[in-house]
Short mmCIF file of C-alpha atoms in Angstrom, two decimals:
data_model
loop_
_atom_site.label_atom_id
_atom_site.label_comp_id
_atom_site.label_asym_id
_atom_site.label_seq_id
_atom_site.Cartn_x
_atom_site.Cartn_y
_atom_site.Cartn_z
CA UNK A 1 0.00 0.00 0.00
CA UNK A 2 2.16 2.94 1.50
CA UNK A 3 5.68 2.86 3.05
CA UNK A 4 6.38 5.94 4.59
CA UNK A 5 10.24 6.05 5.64
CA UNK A 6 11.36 9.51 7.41
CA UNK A 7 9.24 11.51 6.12
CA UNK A 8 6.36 13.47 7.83
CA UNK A 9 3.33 13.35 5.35
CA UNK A 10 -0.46 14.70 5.87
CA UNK A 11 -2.89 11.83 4.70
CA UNK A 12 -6.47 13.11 4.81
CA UNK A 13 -9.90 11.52 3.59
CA UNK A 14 -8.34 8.52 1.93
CA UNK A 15 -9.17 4.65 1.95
CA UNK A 16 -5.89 2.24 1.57
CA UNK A 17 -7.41 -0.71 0.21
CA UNK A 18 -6.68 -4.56 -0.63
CA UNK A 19 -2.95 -4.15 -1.10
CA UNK A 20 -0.14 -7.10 0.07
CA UNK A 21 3.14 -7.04 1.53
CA UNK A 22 5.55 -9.81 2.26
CA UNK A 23 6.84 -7.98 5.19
CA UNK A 24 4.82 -5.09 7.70
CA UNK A 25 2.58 -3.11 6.69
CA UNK A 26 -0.24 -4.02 4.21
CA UNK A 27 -1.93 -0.82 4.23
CA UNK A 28 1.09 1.45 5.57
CA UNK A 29 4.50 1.29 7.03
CA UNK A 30 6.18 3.28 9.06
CA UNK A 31 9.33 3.75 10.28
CA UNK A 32 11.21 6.57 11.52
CA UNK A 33 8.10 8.98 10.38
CA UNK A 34 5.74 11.11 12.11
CA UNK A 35 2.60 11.40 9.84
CA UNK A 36 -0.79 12.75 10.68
CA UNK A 37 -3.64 10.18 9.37
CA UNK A 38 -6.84 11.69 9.93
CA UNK A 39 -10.34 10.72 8.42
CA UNK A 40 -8.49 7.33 6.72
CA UNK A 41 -10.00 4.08 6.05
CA UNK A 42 -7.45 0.91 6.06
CA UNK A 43 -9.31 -1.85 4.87
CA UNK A 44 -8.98 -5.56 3.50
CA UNK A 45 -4.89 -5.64 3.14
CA UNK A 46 -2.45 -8.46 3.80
CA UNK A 47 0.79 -8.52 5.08
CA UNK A 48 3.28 -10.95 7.21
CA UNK A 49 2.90 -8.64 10.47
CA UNK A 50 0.39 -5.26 10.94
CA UNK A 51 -2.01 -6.54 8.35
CA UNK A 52 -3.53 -2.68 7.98
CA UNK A 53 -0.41 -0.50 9.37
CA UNK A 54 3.18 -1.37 10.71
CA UNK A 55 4.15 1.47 13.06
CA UNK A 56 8.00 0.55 13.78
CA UNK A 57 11.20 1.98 14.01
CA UNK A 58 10.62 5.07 16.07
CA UNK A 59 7.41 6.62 14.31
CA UNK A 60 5.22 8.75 16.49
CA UNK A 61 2.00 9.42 14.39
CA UNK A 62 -1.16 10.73 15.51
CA UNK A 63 -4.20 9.01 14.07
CA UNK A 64 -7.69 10.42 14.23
CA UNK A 65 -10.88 9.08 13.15
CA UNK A 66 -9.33 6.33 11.21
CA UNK A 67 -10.87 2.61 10.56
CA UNK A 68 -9.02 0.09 10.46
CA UNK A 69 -10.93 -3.24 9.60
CA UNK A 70 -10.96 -6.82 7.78
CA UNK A 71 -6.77 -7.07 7.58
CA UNK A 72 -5.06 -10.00 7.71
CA UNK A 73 -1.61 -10.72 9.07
CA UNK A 74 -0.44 -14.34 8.01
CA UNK A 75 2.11 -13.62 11.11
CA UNK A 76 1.24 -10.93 14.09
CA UNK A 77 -1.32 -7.85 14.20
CA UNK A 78 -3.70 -8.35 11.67
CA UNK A 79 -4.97 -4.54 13.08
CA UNK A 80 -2.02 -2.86 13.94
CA UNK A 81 1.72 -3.74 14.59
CA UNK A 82 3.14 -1.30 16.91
CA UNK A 83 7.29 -1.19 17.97
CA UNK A 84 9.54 0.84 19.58
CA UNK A 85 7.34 3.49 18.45
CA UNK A 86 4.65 6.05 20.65
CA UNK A 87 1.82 6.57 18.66
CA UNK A 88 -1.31 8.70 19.18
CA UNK A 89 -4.99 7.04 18.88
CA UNK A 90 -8.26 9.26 19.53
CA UNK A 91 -11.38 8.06 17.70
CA UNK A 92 -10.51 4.91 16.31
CA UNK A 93 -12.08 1.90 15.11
CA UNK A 94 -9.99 -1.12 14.90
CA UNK A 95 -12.15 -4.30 13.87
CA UNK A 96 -12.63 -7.51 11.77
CA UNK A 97 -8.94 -8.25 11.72
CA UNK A 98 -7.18 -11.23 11.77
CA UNK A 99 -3.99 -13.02 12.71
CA UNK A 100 -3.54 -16.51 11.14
CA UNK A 101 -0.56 -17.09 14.01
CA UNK A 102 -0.84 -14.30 16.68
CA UNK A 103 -2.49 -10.71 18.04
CA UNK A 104 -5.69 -10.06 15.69
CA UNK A 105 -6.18 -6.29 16.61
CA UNK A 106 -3.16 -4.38 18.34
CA UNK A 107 0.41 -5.48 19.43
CA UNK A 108 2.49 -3.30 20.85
CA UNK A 109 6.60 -3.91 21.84
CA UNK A 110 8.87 -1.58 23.70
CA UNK A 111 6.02 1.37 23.17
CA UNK A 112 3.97 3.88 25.06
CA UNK A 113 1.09 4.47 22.79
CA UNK A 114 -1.55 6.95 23.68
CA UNK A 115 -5.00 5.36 23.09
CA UNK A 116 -8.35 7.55 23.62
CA UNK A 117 -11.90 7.17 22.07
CA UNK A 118 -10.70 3.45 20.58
CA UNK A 119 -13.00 0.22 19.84
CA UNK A 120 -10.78 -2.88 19.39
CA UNK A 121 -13.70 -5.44 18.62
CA UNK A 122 -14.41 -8.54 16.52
CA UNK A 123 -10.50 -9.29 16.02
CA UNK A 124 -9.30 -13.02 16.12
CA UNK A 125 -6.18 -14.25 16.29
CA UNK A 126 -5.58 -18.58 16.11
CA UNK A 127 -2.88 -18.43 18.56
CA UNK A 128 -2.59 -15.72 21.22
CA UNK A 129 -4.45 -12.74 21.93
CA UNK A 130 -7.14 -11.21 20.00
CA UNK A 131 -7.60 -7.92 20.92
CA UNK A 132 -4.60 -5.99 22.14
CA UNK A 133 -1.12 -7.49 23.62
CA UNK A 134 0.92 -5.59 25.20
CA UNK A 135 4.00 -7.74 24.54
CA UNK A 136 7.29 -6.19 26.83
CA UNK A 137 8.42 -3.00 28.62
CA UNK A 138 5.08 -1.40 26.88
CA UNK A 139 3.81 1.11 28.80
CA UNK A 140 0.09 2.54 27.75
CA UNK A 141 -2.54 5.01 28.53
CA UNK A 142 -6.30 3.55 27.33
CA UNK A 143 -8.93 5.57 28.02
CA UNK A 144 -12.63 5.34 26.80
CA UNK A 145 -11.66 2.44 25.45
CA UNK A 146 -13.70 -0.59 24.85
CA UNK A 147 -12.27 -4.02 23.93
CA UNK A 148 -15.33 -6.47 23.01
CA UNK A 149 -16.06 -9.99 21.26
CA UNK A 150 -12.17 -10.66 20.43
CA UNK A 151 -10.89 -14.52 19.80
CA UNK A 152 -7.92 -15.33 21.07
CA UNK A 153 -6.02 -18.38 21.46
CA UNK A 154 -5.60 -20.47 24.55
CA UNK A 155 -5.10 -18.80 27.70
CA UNK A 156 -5.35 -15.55 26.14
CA UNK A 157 -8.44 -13.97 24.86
CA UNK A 158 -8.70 -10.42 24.63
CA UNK A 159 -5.98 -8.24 26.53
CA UNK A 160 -2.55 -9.50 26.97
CA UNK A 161 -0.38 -7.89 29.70
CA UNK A 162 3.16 -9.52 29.45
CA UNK A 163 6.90 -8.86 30.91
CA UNK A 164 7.53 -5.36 32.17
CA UNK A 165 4.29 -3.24 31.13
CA UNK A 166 2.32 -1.29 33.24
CA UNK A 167 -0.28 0.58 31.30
CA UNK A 168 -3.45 2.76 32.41
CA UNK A 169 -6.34 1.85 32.01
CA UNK A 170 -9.34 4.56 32.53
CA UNK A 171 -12.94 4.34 32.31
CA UNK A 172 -12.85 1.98 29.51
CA UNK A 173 -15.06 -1.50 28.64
CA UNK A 174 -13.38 -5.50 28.13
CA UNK A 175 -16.73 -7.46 27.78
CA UNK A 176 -17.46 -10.64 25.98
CA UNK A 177 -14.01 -11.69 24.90
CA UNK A 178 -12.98 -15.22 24.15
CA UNK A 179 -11.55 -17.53 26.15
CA UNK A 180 -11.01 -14.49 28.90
CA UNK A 181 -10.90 -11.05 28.53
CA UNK A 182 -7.73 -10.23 30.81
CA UNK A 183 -4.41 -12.53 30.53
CA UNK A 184 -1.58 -11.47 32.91
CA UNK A 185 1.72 -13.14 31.93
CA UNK A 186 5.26 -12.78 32.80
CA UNK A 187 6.66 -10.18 35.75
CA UNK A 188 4.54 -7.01 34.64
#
């Protein structure tokens, strides 16, 4: 779809659809960027990790009012693959997606991403979690967020909290998620 490498783009009122990468990033990567993505639909792409958007490599951007639904990862995040990286979320849909190995909506590594106004529903992953995993030294702030009817593999439904990460969680919804909503792993 769209690799964005250092550069700092606007991308307004667009749809990024049914495009395939053999690496991150089906809809978009990023590394070492700080777009603004506002108004953006990222739907039906494939990739080997972050199905709809790879955000790696020390990118910061700031999405608002994006969608991001019906990706598929044949590896990790069919949603949203998120490393070393601190991005902004307010307003955003992340749904439909799927892993065929691991994390169907949102994984996140070594980042401190700022989520706000986000619905991470209807994501399945065949191994691992479905919704969101927060996989080590992660460090989030969720707020209004609501995390409902993910599939995740065994032991680990919807929200995976593993080694080192301590995020906040405020007035926010996990409901409904499959086999648990809440898996706790590791020293965190």
């Amino acid at each position: 779809g769209m690799h964005i490498f250092a550069s700092n783009p606007t991308l307004n009122e667009i749809i990024i659809e049914g495009n395939t990468s053999f690496s991150e990033g089906g809809g978009i990567n990023l590394s070492f960027s700080e777009p603004i993505i506002k108004d953006v639909v990222i739907r039906e792409n494939t990739s080997n990790s972050g199905g709809g958007i790879s955000i790696w490599a020390s990118s910061n951007p700031t999405l608002t009012n994006v969608t991001i639904i019906n990706n598929i990862a044949t590896w990790n995040a069919g949603g949203a693959y998120i490393i070393s990286s601190n991005p902004t979320l307010a307003n955003v849909l992340i749904s439909g997606n799927m892993a065929n190995n691991s994390h169907g909506g949102i994984y996140l590594s070594y980042s401190n991403a700022i989520l706000t106004n986000v619905t991470i529903s209807g994501n399945i992953a065949n191994n691992n979690c479905g919704g969101i995993c927060l996989s080590s030294y992660s460090n989030p702030t969720l707020t209004n967020i609501t995390i409902v009817d993910n599939i995740g593999g065994t032991n680990q439904g919807a929200f995976f909290i593993g080694f080192a990460c301590n995020p906040i969680i405020m007035s926010s919804i996990i409901w409904a998620n499959t086999p648990q909503s809440i898996y706790l792993h590791g020293y965190g």
